[in-house]
XYZ file of C-alpha atoms in Angstrom:
567
model
C 13.617 -13.219 -15.493
C 16.072 -10.405 -16.970
C 19.744 -10.066 -16.676
C 21.153 -10.439 -13.481
C 24.189 -9.818 -11.624
C 25.066 -11.913 -8.474
C 28.372 -10.977 -6.544
C 30.918 -13.378 -7.427
C 32.203 -13.256 -4.029
C 29.421 -14.729 -2.650
C 28.114 -11.886 -0.803
C 24.472 -10.881 -0.502
C 24.394 -8.319 -3.284
C 22.172 -8.366 -6.467
C 21.153 -6.324 -9.337
C 18.932 -6.884 -12.013
C 19.266 -5.276 -14.842
C 16.221 -4.998 -17.962
C 15.576 -4.956 -21.438
C 13.180 -2.515 -21.092
C 14.300 0.683 -19.980
C 12.824 2.788 -17.328
C 9.964 5.157 -18.500
C 11.259 8.971 -18.958
C 7.968 10.452 -18.778
C 5.641 12.014 -15.778
C 2.737 11.080 -14.959
C 0.300 12.844 -17.473
C 2.491 12.355 -20.246
C 2.446 8.486 -19.974
C -2.061 8.572 -19.393
C -1.861 10.992 -22.254
C 0.112 8.116 -24.496
C -2.253 5.550 -23.443
C -5.490 7.586 -23.902
C -4.409 8.040 -27.514
C -3.826 4.260 -27.478
C -6.912 3.183 -26.017
C -9.586 5.654 -25.767
C -12.910 3.395 -25.432
C -11.195 0.917 -23.024
C -13.117 0.802 -19.889
C -10.239 2.834 -17.305
C -12.337 2.540 -14.127
C -15.447 0.790 -13.205
C -16.680 1.586 -9.284
C -19.450 -1.235 -8.612
C -20.729 0.770 -5.358
C -21.127 3.717 -7.123
C -22.721 2.263 -10.335
C -20.135 4.016 -12.820
C -18.030 3.349 -15.094
C -15.715 5.636 -17.429
C -13.788 4.827 -20.493
C -10.281 6.605 -20.566
C -11.474 9.144 -22.780
C -14.221 9.916 -20.175
C -11.723 9.442 -17.289
C -9.262 11.952 -19.512
C -12.018 14.806 -19.773
C -12.457 14.529 -15.849
C -9.252 14.778 -14.535
C -8.840 17.812 -16.919
C -11.777 19.637 -15.641
C -10.914 18.999 -11.903
C -7.123 19.428 -12.556
C -8.361 23.049 -13.831
C -10.634 23.749 -11.049
C -7.028 23.098 -9.030
C -5.281 25.706 -10.929
C -8.256 28.132 -10.653
C -8.334 27.990 -6.767
C -4.297 28.899 -7.288
C -2.805 25.377 -6.822
C 0.002 24.128 -8.791
C 3.359 22.609 -8.878
C 4.684 21.869 -5.219
C 1.882 22.403 -3.402
C -0.006 20.178 -1.478
C -3.533 18.335 -1.959
C -4.975 15.926 0.750
C -7.469 13.374 -0.105
C -9.100 12.018 3.211
C -11.474 9.082 1.698
C -12.484 5.623 0.936
C -12.277 4.530 -2.667
C -14.400 6.638 -5.180
C -13.978 7.198 -8.948
C -13.114 11.318 -7.362
C -10.321 9.532 -5.848
C -8.493 8.078 -8.762
C -9.286 11.890 -10.775
C -7.796 13.427 -8.109
C -4.894 11.261 -7.981
C -4.323 12.168 -11.800
C -5.526 16.111 -11.527
C -2.692 16.489 -8.955
C -0.301 14.871 -11.284
C -1.429 16.715 -14.291
C -0.881 20.322 -12.736
C 2.318 19.039 -10.296
C 0.772 19.306 -7.164
C 1.425 16.956 -4.968
C -0.801 14.502 -3.470
C -1.350 13.454 0.013
C -2.811 10.471 1.139
C -4.646 10.386 4.256
C -5.995 7.067 5.777
C -9.808 7.493 6.200
C -9.849 5.511 9.477
C -7.905 8.166 11.082
C -9.166 10.351 13.492
C -9.062 14.275 14.359
C -5.630 13.895 16.259
C -4.498 11.769 13.437
C -6.018 13.691 11.187
C -4.063 16.898 12.656
C -0.765 15.331 12.185
C -1.223 14.511 8.863
C -2.394 18.048 8.124
C 0.673 19.684 9.672
C 2.982 17.847 8.831
C 2.342 17.571 5.298
C 1.834 21.169 4.977
C -1.736 20.337 3.407
C -3.558 23.607 1.468
C -6.471 22.022 -0.014
C -8.387 19.040 1.724
C -10.776 16.843 -0.147
C -12.824 14.357 2.091
C -16.142 12.738 2.352
C -20.114 13.241 4.049
C -19.281 9.854 6.290
C -18.226 6.434 6.456
C -18.895 4.000 8.687
C -19.578 5.561 12.150
C -17.590 8.692 11.394
C -18.616 11.747 10.141
C -15.922 13.460 8.767
C -17.732 17.243 8.264
C -17.739 17.414 12.391
C -14.529 16.157 12.603
C -13.126 18.892 10.648
C -15.332 21.544 12.438
C -14.307 20.412 15.707
C -10.951 20.459 14.581
C -10.841 23.865 12.432
C -13.888 26.132 13.656
C -13.030 28.844 11.161
C -14.803 26.333 8.568
C -18.088 27.883 10.112
C -16.763 31.669 9.100
C -16.084 31.786 5.938
C -17.867 31.081 2.572
C -15.658 28.504 0.268
C -12.290 29.655 2.218
C -10.578 28.688 5.660
C -8.064 31.274 7.611
C -6.804 29.048 10.227
C -4.240 29.688 12.858
C -4.021 26.408 13.693
C -3.441 25.585 9.811
C -2.504 28.455 8.410
C -1.298 26.371 5.006
C -4.783 24.918 4.604
C -7.284 27.445 2.208
C -9.809 25.146 0.844
C -11.906 21.894 2.146
C -14.124 20.318 -1.138
C -16.441 17.524 0.097
C -17.919 15.289 -2.312
C -20.706 12.736 -1.807
C -19.574 9.696 -3.944
C -23.209 8.175 -3.833
C -25.408 11.598 -4.409
C -22.813 13.666 -6.184
C -25.468 16.397 -7.226
C -27.005 16.210 -3.594
C -24.213 17.050 -1.277
C -25.273 18.724 1.621
C -22.844 21.622 3.148
C -22.547 21.152 6.799
C -20.616 24.876 7.319
C -20.006 27.629 5.640
C -16.066 27.220 4.749
C -16.993 23.858 2.855
C -17.591 23.700 -1.061
C -19.454 20.450 -2.788
C -17.632 18.702 -5.308
C -19.684 20.021 -8.527
C -19.060 23.775 -6.916
C -15.248 22.976 -7.433
C -15.712 21.374 -10.340
C -17.659 24.880 -11.565
C -14.316 26.933 -11.192
C -12.697 24.484 -13.484
C -14.965 25.730 -16.308
C -13.272 29.063 -16.471
C -9.830 27.949 -17.253
C -8.420 28.263 -20.761
C -6.814 24.429 -21.439
C -4.337 25.834 -22.897
C -2.549 27.408 -19.630
C -3.011 23.793 -18.018
C -1.383 22.428 -20.916
C 1.636 24.867 -20.632
C 1.554 24.168 -16.996
C 1.851 20.185 -17.422
C 4.569 20.562 -20.278
C 7.191 22.371 -17.285
C 6.870 19.389 -15.285
C 9.679 17.243 -14.796
C 10.077 13.334 -14.213
C 12.056 14.029 -10.786
C 9.591 16.326 -9.798
C 8.141 15.310 -5.976
C 4.572 14.274 -6.862
C 3.120 12.209 -3.882
C 3.258 11.734 -0.349
C 2.264 8.856 1.407
C 2.562 8.052 4.987
C 3.928 4.870 6.507
C 1.709 2.416 7.710
C 1.892 2.349 11.337
C 2.729 -0.990 12.573
C 5.728 0.401 14.279
C 4.412 4.105 15.643
C 3.786 7.297 14.512
C 3.740 7.319 10.399
C 6.474 9.490 8.524
C 5.743 11.466 5.179
C 7.206 10.149 2.375
C 8.114 12.070 -0.605
C 7.746 10.255 -3.888
C 8.176 11.478 -7.545
C 6.593 10.518 -11.042
C 9.919 8.806 -12.113
C 9.674 6.635 -8.579
C 5.968 5.753 -8.360
C 5.099 5.735 -12.395
C 8.317 3.131 -13.115
C 7.329 0.975 -10.044
C 3.987 0.752 -11.699
C 4.775 0.248 -14.774
C 7.557 -2.998 -13.942
C 5.192 -4.429 -11.526
C 2.789 -4.619 -14.441
C 5.520 -6.155 -16.566
C 6.113 -8.561 -14.014
C 2.435 -9.659 -13.934
C 2.074 -9.674 -17.398
C -0.496 -7.133 -17.565
C -1.607 -5.428 -20.413
C -4.533 -3.272 -22.136
C -7.151 -6.868 -21.850
C -6.728 -6.734 -18.238
C -8.764 -5.762 -15.447
C -8.088 -5.830 -12.531
C -10.520 -6.389 -9.008
C -8.703 -3.483 -6.217
C -10.097 -4.406 -2.546
C -7.277 -2.647 -1.187
C -7.558 1.013 -0.416
C -7.023 3.678 -2.187
C -5.068 5.582 0.036
C -1.924 3.412 0.340
C 0.611 2.189 -1.751
C -0.897 -0.870 -2.906
C -4.256 0.892 -3.896
C -2.946 4.275 -5.644
C 0.704 2.974 -6.915
C 0.142 -0.661 -7.186
C -3.361 -0.821 -8.767
C -4.258 2.553 -9.899
C -1.157 3.802 -12.006
C -0.445 0.212 -12.494
C -3.620 0.183 -14.489
C -3.503 3.351 -16.156
C 0.117 2.881 -16.929
C -0.593 0.204 -19.383
C -4.263 0.607 -20.432
C -5.924 -2.454 -17.962
C -9.142 -1.488 -16.006
C -9.250 -0.815 -12.614
C -12.329 -2.667 -11.144
C -13.890 -1.008 -7.294
C -15.553 -3.639 -5.662
C -16.576 -1.310 -2.767
C -15.704 1.804 -0.788
C -14.012 -0.803 1.483
C -13.107 -4.267 1.797
C -16.471 -6.575 1.389
C -15.247 -10.025 0.970
C -18.970 -10.585 -0.617
C -18.288 -7.591 -3.452
C -15.117 -8.523 -4.292
C -16.709 -12.023 -5.461
C -19.479 -10.281 -6.995
C -16.906 -7.819 -8.997
C -14.685 -10.402 -10.259
C -17.843 -12.493 -11.478
C -19.762 -9.660 -12.872
C -16.431 -7.583 -14.658
C -14.437 -11.232 -15.616
C -11.690 -9.998 -13.820
C -8.176 -11.432 -14.728
C -6.400 -10.193 -11.576
C -6.974 -9.652 -7.817
C -5.024 -7.731 -5.379
C -5.145 -7.838 -1.644
C -2.861 -8.752 1.794
C -3.558 -12.567 2.833
C -6.261 -11.481 5.233
C -8.322 -10.703 2.372
C -7.695 -13.241 0.559
C -8.749 -15.577 3.572
C -11.801 -13.510 3.832
C -12.895 -14.324 0.235
C -12.065 -17.962 0.605
C -14.034 -18.382 3.676
C -17.064 -16.421 2.505
C -20.305 -18.739 2.946
C -21.142 -18.071 -0.713
C -17.693 -18.425 -2.053
C -18.828 -21.679 -4.075
C -21.739 -19.601 -5.602
C -19.173 -17.189 -7.989
C -17.310 -17.978 -11.058
C -14.263 -16.921 -10.667
C -12.304 -18.660 -13.656
C -11.623 -15.580 -15.327
C -8.790 -14.630 -12.744
C -5.137 -15.303 -13.853
C -2.878 -13.404 -11.587
C -2.671 -10.416 -9.326
C -0.482 -9.811 -6.082
C -0.461 -10.939 -2.617
C 1.641 -8.698 -0.164
C 1.477 -7.248 3.381
C 2.440 -9.856 5.091
C 3.856 -13.735 4.646
C 1.620 -16.007 2.836
C 0.873 -19.658 4.724
C 1.696 -22.462 1.983
C -2.132 -23.686 2.279
C -3.681 -20.138 1.321
C -1.211 -20.075 -1.514
C -2.592 -23.320 -2.728
C -6.350 -22.433 -1.882
C -5.624 -19.039 -4.015
C -4.125 -21.066 -6.886
C -6.247 -23.446 -6.904
C -10.041 -22.546 -5.916
C -9.738 -18.770 -7.325
C -7.974 -20.034 -10.186
C -5.416 -17.118 -9.508
C -2.508 -19.643 -11.202
C 0.005 -16.839 -11.600
C -0.614 -14.861 -8.517
C 2.693 -13.374 -7.223
C 3.924 -12.556 -3.878
C 5.152 -9.178 -3.558
C 7.342 -7.116 -0.718
C 8.347 -3.814 -0.226
C 7.743 -0.269 1.541
C 6.749 3.082 1.150
C 9.929 4.454 0.927
C 10.359 2.169 -2.037
C 7.591 3.180 -4.099
C 6.891 0.493 -2.867
C 7.793 -3.136 -4.454
C 11.137 -3.913 -4.382
C 10.234 -7.736 -4.791
C 8.149 -10.323 -6.853
C 8.247 -13.873 -7.263
C 7.791 -15.374 -10.609
C 4.820 -16.800 -12.254
C 7.057 -19.881 -12.890
C 8.133 -20.097 -9.474
C 7.510 -23.281 -7.118
C 4.792 -23.391 -4.001
C 7.781 -23.920 -1.879
C 9.648 -19.985 -3.841
C 6.095 -18.222 -3.557
C 5.591 -18.801 0.273
C 8.981 -18.942 1.959
C 10.396 -16.093 -0.004
C 9.302 -12.592 -1.540
C 11.317 -13.071 -4.991
C 13.544 -11.269 -6.579
C 14.281 -7.521 -6.725
C 12.504 -5.927 -10.140
C 14.632 -4.790 -13.118
C 16.646 -1.497 -12.483
C 17.248 -1.981 -8.988
C 19.823 -2.819 -6.444
C 19.441 -5.011 -3.131
C 21.725 -6.422 -0.557
C 21.926 -8.029 2.684
C 24.144 -5.934 5.390
C 25.399 -6.277 9.000
C 23.521 -3.554 10.622
C 25.991 -3.064 13.402
C 29.021 -2.894 11.190
C 27.223 -2.140 7.693
C 29.274 -4.782 5.546
C 27.548 -6.488 3.424
C 26.879 -10.109 4.520
C 27.865 -13.772 3.013
C 24.757 -14.882 1.001
C 22.268 -17.045 3.654
C 23.433 -15.242 6.686
C 20.507 -12.692 8.197
C 20.499 -8.617 8.087
C 19.652 -5.305 7.272
C 17.855 -5.969 3.301
C 19.046 -2.564 1.341
C 17.621 -1.214 -1.409
C 19.244 1.170 -4.402
C 17.814 2.646 -7.560
C 15.006 4.867 -8.927
C 12.476 3.581 -6.511
C 14.386 5.334 -3.388
C 12.064 8.078 -2.105
C 13.276 11.866 -2.196
C 12.409 11.762 1.434
C 10.491 12.176 4.209
C 8.992 15.613 4.273
C 10.686 18.539 6.044
C 12.534 15.623 8.152
C 16.109 15.682 7.191
C 17.337 13.866 10.015
C 14.435 10.451 9.806
C 15.779 11.084 5.980
C 19.753 10.446 7.088
C 19.141 7.748 9.159
C 17.331 5.952 6.612
C 19.218 6.445 3.538
C 22.734 6.552 3.689
C 25.747 8.700 1.962
C 25.929 6.090 -0.821
C 22.271 5.881 -1.561
C 20.949 3.098 -0.088
C 17.700 2.540 1.757
C 17.790 1.017 5.026
C 14.652 -1.140 5.110
C 15.127 -2.423 8.776
C 13.635 -5.573 7.537
C 15.871 -8.888 8.852
C 16.332 -11.339 5.439
C 18.999 -13.413 3.847
C 19.655 -13.971 0.468
C 19.907 -17.357 -1.412
C 22.627 -17.737 -4.696
C 19.956 -16.769 -7.292
C 19.057 -13.644 -5.705
C 15.700 -14.844 -3.487
C 15.265 -13.212 -0.469
C 13.530 -14.670 2.409
C 12.085 -11.811 5.175
C 12.562 -13.215 8.790
C 11.001 -10.543 10.345
C 11.799 -6.341 11.100
C 15.388 -5.474 12.806
C 13.215 -3.797 15.540
C 11.011 -6.607 16.121
C 13.771 -9.602 16.828
C 13.448 -11.272 19.962
C 16.894 -11.667 21.912
C 15.709 -14.170 24.869
C 18.698 -15.270 27.094
C 21.152 -14.290 24.857
C 19.781 -16.159 21.943
C 18.758 -13.914 18.444
C 14.570 -15.124 17.812
C 13.099 -14.025 14.498
C 9.256 -14.099 14.957
C 8.761 -14.599 11.482
C 10.437 -17.884 11.310
C 7.757 -19.099 14.503
C 4.989 -17.537 12.425
C 6.057 -19.666 9.509
C 5.979 -22.990 11.283
C 2.810 -22.287 13.273
C 0.789 -21.417 10.167
C 1.621 -25.038 8.697
C -1.026 -26.319 11.117
C -4.192 -26.937 9.905
C -6.364 -25.268 12.880
C -4.756 -21.662 12.765
C -5.641 -18.946 10.630
C -3.235 -16.347 11.802
C -0.387 -15.786 14.191
C 1.839 -12.694 15.099
C 4.642 -13.540 17.549
C 6.877 -10.778 19.261
C 8.521 -10.386 22.399
C 7.526 -8.562 25.866
C 10.507 -7.764 28.685
C 11.434 -10.155 30.970
C 13.725 -9.661 34.221
C 15.537 -13.167 33.814
C 15.831 -13.384 29.943
C 15.841 -10.137 28.804
C 12.482 -10.974 26.536
C 9.937 -13.577 26.495
C 7.803 -14.976 23.477
C 4.678 -14.421 23.534
C 2.205 -15.394 20.748
C -1.245 -14.517 19.454
C -3.431 -17.246 17.575
C -6.439 -16.982 16.049
C -7.970 -20.654 14.702
C -10.136 -21.428 11.633
C -13.623 -21.193 11.886
C -14.987 -24.233 13.917
C -11.568 -25.330 14.962
C -10.321 -26.664 18.699
C -7.358 -25.741 20.156
C -5.991 -25.219 23.601
C -2.701 -23.891 25.119
C -1.491 -27.465 25.849
C -1.841 -28.553 22.011
C -0.336 -25.576 20.512
C 2.651 -25.617 23.058
C 3.223 -29.287 22.139
C 3.449 -28.596 18.329
C 5.740 -25.894 18.964
C 7.842 -28.607 20.717
C 7.836 -30.997 18.130
C 8.779 -28.392 15.435
C 11.323 -25.788 17.111
C 14.328 -25.031 19.675
C 13.295 -25.540 22.834
C 14.270 -21.434 23.338
C 12.040 -20.722 20.365
C 9.101 -22.169 22.102
C 6.262 -19.234 22.814
C 6.243 -18.486 26.986
C 2.763 -16.954 26.633
C -0.362 -17.946 24.258
C -3.227 -15.987 23.489
C -6.440 -17.275 21.438
C -8.075 -14.232 19.725
C -10.982 -13.909 17.660
C -9.355 -11.167 15.759
C -6.050 -8.797 15.996
C -5.017 -5.388 15.804
C -4.799 -4.247 12.373
C -4.236 -0.972 9.849
C -6.804 -0.614 7.246
C -4.461 -2.545 4.790
C -4.775 -5.846 6.872
C -1.050 -5.766 8.558
C -0.876 -6.710 11.962
C 0.180 -3.811 14.703
C 2.258 -5.931 16.831
C 3.191 -2.390 18.889
C -0.474 -2.348 19.971
C -0.323 -5.696 21.053
C 2.519 -5.384 23.165
C 1.079 -2.249 24.508
C -2.106 -4.648 25.627
C -0.019 -7.169 26.931
C 1.986 -4.699 29.373
C -1.841 -3.651 30.894
C -2.474 -7.304 31.751
């Protein structure tokens, strides 16, 4: 670990310095350095597309796309949305927008028209890239219903509802040369690229040279686990350094190959996977356009991946796949598990059965670029399952009383706050929400409840808004969930509160059992009474086969609460 400062007053404050300085470059500057060092290394392998690009080939593809954006009149500060599943084109656009200083707007491919409308309007998207179809969704059809003007003009959009939007490009990642255009206002990916062939490369280079590492470069939406998502503005400096120092923590370099089952639209995919690999010359391996456990196992074996990312539900899906034992996963060494607590039994299986002996637990949030904390490869099992580790170099963290904002003594639970290079610029066009999240001293208030120990390790105990107050007792759902995860029949669990006239709130638990396991309510409650204080024992038990989740595998407790309130 790098040098650290823990307050001598025994307060919950921790600062990690670093022997390696922060990068002071823009994303395209860093990428150019990597291309010069490793031109013939694999940059990306897209298994479902049957394509692979070296760093030299990716660089050429990025330049052409950047020139096409330039030809459309897009440039520094303009907003370019991508509404798509994972594919090579997504990565090209990620880097092409950075090349010209445009702001990439990540749009969840699971969004329906109402949600898409919200994203396009709140971010004032000027250009939109999407795919023909995914699952049961017809993207052009949804767009035409939302923007009827797409039928009126060749290759351009003129809409009163979306006055900023001028271009919509459709790419078929499977048959790129045979993209069908559903209405006059759409352009194909190939048509789009053709516009770039007329742009002078010197003009593009001049535009890139004028960029500053503190320019905004990305808008990501918060995950929507607690309500309507907010548009988070991040800079080159934010996300490039976060990716780079996460790679350092993983001991990740140009010989590594990262299997990426997490979605690109999410910070886990775009920053901690794509940008992380490109920042150090590693290879991105995309097993499928969306999470598919069998495709993940096949990709790890065929591409000899050395690392695997995912949320706990993804690792569970891979481990419990019927064909798991058929695959050689011995090339794996590391990776990051994040997005939800990791049960100790799952960690043991990931280490022993998947060979990820150096797997790290990660914690953070979109507003923090996203990673703030990682465990360490040398940490014992308890540290890797009961804590989220320590903060990354060049970051500060403290735990404060949510009411007084005073820094709490070590071990006490409070609001976990961050300060450093990784803190967002703010929420797009929402200064009021920004002021509620980042205080005047520059501290980002996470809204997560946690406690810090004397070595700076942080244990997350829940969300401030999710804390249950039952009969005057403060109850933290994560504590109950951690205990229930220790039962060998339980695969997934979620605890939350519902209003109660007598006690204020009552405890509800949803439980998903391992395949073939049998448990009834009496057995579950008996187990709870054996290990939890009486006031922490759930009042309502619901056994389920699945949970309402975001695309990235985060449980949406607010939807569960809504579902229970209608019963």
